[in-house]
């Protein structure tokens, strides 16, 4: 019977995919199809859990097949991330208009990411205070104990490093190794390597323009081809979102979520408040926040369901250039830097909340001005090099807690709600990258005409 019901479930998923494909053929907008996939997936997943149970054999077998669509789509995006990061940065250096303001643009983007992460830390601290979060509220079960061992092992890799040594870990000693994603800091290492090549290109351009132009032509050719691959993969987004959110809804442990409900609510309250800050920032540079939300929804939906900022990078860049009017060079910088620097959700809100919860267990009052200021500074600095993939928030939390000499066990105790919260954190990370791109393009007055459709009413 397991095989029969599995076939039925696969057939239902295939039917929904066919409906989404039919809507595409009828030229229904991309945003509407993503939204429909998200809603349908939630309903379908909840129905599957109600009928079979989250841990049944039918569910496990069905999810294995569903993963071909969901995880398969994520793998395709992950396949393209590293070459896209590398070529995006390198291509940005070869664009003459961008190179004239290169230092200013880089400073604005990195500054925006780090400052918004510091603001996110403040919001995380405030949320912990308002909801009275404490470590004692969380119980440890078998899953948490197993996760604690993994966390201890991961901490062992970074605990013995001094802060200068942690900075050195960001540098690409072997860029070819980092192209494989072998290290937690591989993405930022690839960014640094591409930036070094870009600076070298600028030097060659001043002394030997002919060779520099040849190199720029090669880079642009590869970049155009990679972006074409990105376009082909992004057409699969509604189907990937459908399969991913179906799995989340079908296999989530709602009893555990209910038990840690206060922490989940506090986390999402902080995430939503930080998103409001993003809307205020885009409004401050005269972009209509409603326009912004409408245009970024598909990218944020995928980030929410996939839980990978790096995997969302192609969507992040395309959304900025095609929908928000951010020039290609700035969009490339904002998207790629945002993958590994200043992630508002994973490296800002989450570590700050955990630090506030863990501090009382070692006799520290987390709401003294000295602790708060130290925590904000540590969070902002530690946000460099956090990988934009699942587990990035854990790495960021380990960095912050170990730097402040706080117990790290709390990271393991939240395993049951980690996936649910990570969905919102990832979406916020991606929004932060796009906001950095918008702010930078508006401040440098380098905006494509399409942005005029997103002007605030006051400006219009």
PDB file of N, CA and C in Angstrom, residues 275-297 323-324 435 438-439 442 447 450-460:
ATOM      1  N   UNK A 275      12.271  43.923   8.605  1.00  0.00           N
ATOM      2  CA  UNK A 275      11.791  44.108   7.227  1.00  0.00           C
ATOM      3  C   UNK A 275      11.116  45.474   7.078  1.00  0.00           C
ATOM      4  N   UNK A 276      10.418  45.900   8.125  1.00  0.00           N
ATOM      5  CA  UNK A 276       9.832  47.251   8.125  1.00  0.00           C
ATOM      6  C   UNK A 276      10.941  48.295   8.009  1.00  0.00           C
ATOM      7  N   UNK A 277      12.075  48.054   8.704  1.00  0.00           N
ATOM      8  CA  UNK A 277      13.226  48.957   8.583  1.00  0.00           C
ATOM      9  C   UNK A 277      13.694  49.016   7.129  1.00  0.00           C
ATOM     10  N   UNK A 278      13.729  47.857   6.459  1.00  0.00           N
ATOM     11  CA  UNK A 278      14.085  47.829   5.037  1.00  0.00           C
ATOM     12  C   UNK A 278      13.133  48.701   4.218  1.00  0.00           C
ATOM     13  N   UNK A 279      11.848  48.595   4.505  1.00  0.00           N
ATOM     14  CA  UNK A 279      10.853  49.394   3.771  1.00  0.00           C
ATOM     15  C   UNK A 279      11.049  50.880   4.033  1.00  0.00           C
ATOM     16  N   UNK A 280      11.384  51.216   5.266  1.00  0.00           N
ATOM     17  CA  UNK A 280      11.632  52.625   5.594  1.00  0.00           C
ATOM     18  C   UNK A 280      12.865  53.142   4.860  1.00  0.00           C
ATOM     19  N   UNK A 281      13.876  52.304   4.716  1.00  0.00           N
ATOM     20  CA  UNK A 281      15.097  52.699   4.022  1.00  0.00           C
ATOM     21  C   UNK A 281      14.840  52.939   2.534  1.00  0.00           C
ATOM     22  N   UNK A 282      14.060  52.039   1.896  1.00  0.00           N
ATOM     23  CA  UNK A 282      13.781  52.249   0.472  1.00  0.00           C
ATOM     24  C   UNK A 282      12.864  53.456   0.279  1.00  0.00           C
ATOM     25  N   UNK A 283      11.975  53.689   1.256  1.00  0.00           N
ATOM     26  CA  UNK A 283      11.114  54.876   1.185  1.00  0.00           C
ATOM     27  C   UNK A 283      11.943  56.151   1.337  1.00  0.00           C
ATOM     28  N   UNK A 284      13.009  56.073   2.154  1.00  0.00           N
ATOM     29  CA  UNK A 284      13.858  57.235   2.381  1.00  0.00           C
ATOM     30  C   UNK A 284      14.573  57.683   1.111  1.00  0.00           C
ATOM     31  N   UNK A 285      14.800  56.737   0.178  1.00  0.00           N
ATOM     32  CA  UNK A 285      15.421  57.103  -1.104  1.00  0.00           C
ATOM     33  C   UNK A 285      14.362  57.184  -2.208  1.00  0.00           C
ATOM     34  N   UNK A 286      13.117  57.389  -1.776  1.00  0.00           N
ATOM     35  CA  UNK A 286      11.996  57.699  -2.670  1.00  0.00           C
ATOM     36  C   UNK A 286      11.604  56.554  -3.591  1.00  0.00           C
ATOM     37  N   UNK A 287      11.669  55.332  -3.067  1.00  0.00           N
ATOM     38  CA  UNK A 287      11.079  54.187  -3.765  1.00  0.00           C
ATOM     39  C   UNK A 287       9.841  53.762  -2.996  1.00  0.00           C
ATOM     40  N   UNK A 288       8.765  53.538  -3.689  1.00  0.00           N
ATOM     41  CA  UNK A 288       7.507  53.138  -3.062  1.00  0.00           C
ATOM     42  C   UNK A 288       7.674  51.765  -2.403  1.00  0.00           C
ATOM     43  N   UNK A 289       7.480  51.651  -1.084  1.00  0.00           N
ATOM     44  CA  UNK A 289       7.647  50.361  -0.403  1.00  0.00           C
ATOM     45  C   UNK A 289       6.735  49.261  -0.955  1.00  0.00           C
ATOM     46  N   UNK A 290       5.521  49.645  -1.380  1.00  0.00           N
ATOM     47  CA  UNK A 290       4.598  48.641  -1.937  1.00  0.00           C
ATOM     48  C   UNK A 290       5.152  48.100  -3.247  1.00  0.00           C
ATOM     49  N   UNK A 291       5.700  49.004  -4.053  1.00  0.00           N
ATOM     50  CA  UNK A 291       6.363  48.592  -5.299  1.00  0.00           C
ATOM     51  C   UNK A 291       7.504  47.630  -4.985  1.00  0.00           C
ATOM     52  N   UNK A 292       8.293  47.945  -3.976  1.00  0.00           N
ATOM     53  CA  UNK A 292       9.424  47.106  -3.588  1.00  0.00           C
ATOM     54  C   UNK A 292       8.948  45.708  -3.195  1.00  0.00           C
ATOM     55  N   UNK A 293       7.938  45.636  -2.345  1.00  0.00           N
ATOM     56  CA  UNK A 293       7.434  44.346  -1.878  1.00  0.00           C
ATOM     57  C   UNK A 293       6.937  43.509  -3.050  1.00  0.00           C
ATOM     58  N   UNK A 294       6.206  44.147  -3.952  1.00  0.00           N
ATOM     59  CA  UNK A 294       5.646  43.423  -5.093  1.00  0.00           C
ATOM     60  C   UNK A 294       6.741  42.852  -5.990  1.00  0.00           C
ATOM     61  N   UNK A 295       7.796  43.622  -6.204  1.00  0.00           N
ATOM     62  CA  UNK A 295       8.853  43.193  -7.110  1.00  0.00           C
ATOM     63  C   UNK A 295       9.780  42.141  -6.504  1.00  0.00           C
ATOM     64  N   UNK A 296       9.999  42.207  -5.195  1.00  0.00           N
ATOM     65  CA  UNK A 296      10.948  41.270  -4.578  1.00  0.00           C
ATOM     66  C   UNK A 296      10.277  39.987  -4.093  1.00  0.00           C
ATOM     67  N   UNK A 297       8.956  39.923  -4.172  1.00  0.00           N
ATOM     68  CA  UNK A 297       8.238  38.767  -3.610  1.00  0.00           C
ATOM     69  C   UNK A 297       8.728  37.423  -4.146  1.00  0.00           C
ATOM     70  N   UNK A 323      13.854  44.450 -12.136  1.00  0.00           N
ATOM     71  CA  UNK A 323      12.628  44.918 -11.488  1.00  0.00           C
ATOM     72  C   UNK A 323      12.806  46.207 -10.680  1.00  0.00           C
ATOM     73  N   UNK A 324      14.020  46.427 -10.157  1.00  0.00           N
ATOM     74  CA  UNK A 324      14.223  47.567  -9.260  1.00  0.00           C
ATOM     75  C   UNK A 324      15.096  48.665  -9.859  1.00  0.00           C
ATOM     76  N   UNK A 435      18.253  45.794  -0.616  1.00  0.00           N
ATOM     77  CA  UNK A 435      18.162  47.152  -0.072  1.00  0.00           C
ATOM     78  C   UNK A 435      19.516  47.855  -0.191  1.00  0.00           C
ATOM     79  N   UNK A 438      19.810  49.035  -3.721  1.00  0.00           N
ATOM     80  CA  UNK A 438      18.935  50.183  -3.987  1.00  0.00           C
ATOM     81  C   UNK A 438      19.525  51.458  -3.385  1.00  0.00           C
ATOM     82  N   UNK A 439      19.940  51.388  -2.119  1.00  0.00           N
ATOM     83  CA  UNK A 439      20.495  52.563  -1.452  1.00  0.00           C
ATOM     84  C   UNK A 439      21.730  53.076  -2.192  1.00  0.00           C
ATOM     85  N   UNK A 442      20.836  54.723  -5.591  1.00  0.00           N
ATOM     86  CA  UNK A 442      20.187  56.030  -5.417  1.00  0.00           C
ATOM     87  C   UNK A 442      21.182  57.081  -4.926  1.00  0.00           C
ATOM     88  N   UNK A 447      20.817  55.123 -11.627  1.00  0.00           N
ATOM     89  CA  UNK A 447      19.564  54.381 -11.568  1.00  0.00           C
ATOM     90  C   UNK A 447      19.014  54.186 -12.972  1.00  0.00           C
ATOM     91  N   UNK A 450      13.636  52.306 -15.250  1.00  0.00           N
ATOM     92  CA  UNK A 450      12.524  51.496 -14.777  1.00  0.00           C
ATOM     93  C   UNK A 450      12.116  51.845 -13.352  1.00  0.00           C
ATOM     94  N   UNK A 451      13.065  52.403 -12.576  1.00  0.00           N
ATOM     95  CA  UNK A 451      12.789  52.724 -11.188  1.00  0.00           C
ATOM     96  C   UNK A 451      11.722  53.805 -11.066  1.00  0.00           C
ATOM     97  N   UNK A 452      11.537  54.582 -12.115  1.00  0.00           N
ATOM     98  CA  UNK A 452      10.531  55.646 -12.052  1.00  0.00           C
ATOM     99  C   UNK A 452       9.156  55.093 -11.735  1.00  0.00           C
ATOM    100  N   UNK A 453       8.906  53.842 -12.064  1.00  0.00           N
ATOM    101  CA  UNK A 453       7.607  53.242 -11.744  1.00  0.00           C
ATOM    102  C   UNK A 453       7.494  52.918 -10.269  1.00  0.00           C
ATOM    103  N   UNK A 454       8.620  52.983  -9.543  1.00  0.00           N
ATOM    104  CA  UNK A 454       8.594  52.704  -8.125  1.00  0.00           C
ATOM    105  C   UNK A 454       8.769  53.929  -7.268  1.00  0.00           C
ATOM    106  N   UNK A 455       8.620  55.119  -7.870  1.00  0.00           N
ATOM    107  CA  UNK A 455       8.774  56.338  -7.091  1.00  0.00           C
ATOM    108  C   UNK A 455       7.669  56.450  -6.067  1.00  0.00           C
ATOM    109  N   UNK A 456       7.994  57.078  -4.938  1.00  0.00           N
ATOM    110  CA  UNK A 456       6.989  57.323  -3.912  1.00  0.00           C
ATOM    111  C   UNK A 456       6.004  58.353  -4.410  1.00  0.00           C
ATOM    112  N   UNK A 457       4.830  58.395  -3.798  1.00  0.00           N
ATOM    113  CA  UNK A 457       3.809  59.344  -4.199  1.00  0.00           C
ATOM    114  C   UNK A 457       4.293  60.766  -3.996  1.00  0.00           C
ATOM    115  N   UNK A 458       5.120  60.967  -2.970  1.00  0.00           N
ATOM    116  CA  UNK A 458       5.610  62.299  -2.675  1.00  0.00           C
ATOM    117  C   UNK A 458       6.489  62.799  -3.807  1.00  0.00           C
ATOM    118  N   UNK A 459       7.300  61.888  -4.358  1.00  0.00           N
ATOM    119  CA  UNK A 459       8.200  62.289  -5.439  1.00  0.00           C
ATOM    120  C   UNK A 459       7.427  62.485  -6.723  1.00  0.00           C
ATOM    121  N   UNK A 460       6.457  61.591  -6.969  1.00  0.00           N
ATOM    122  CA  UNK A 460       5.680  61.679  -8.186  1.00  0.00           C
ATOM    123  C   UNK A 460       4.825  62.943  -8.183  1.00  0.00           C
TER     124      UNK A 460
END
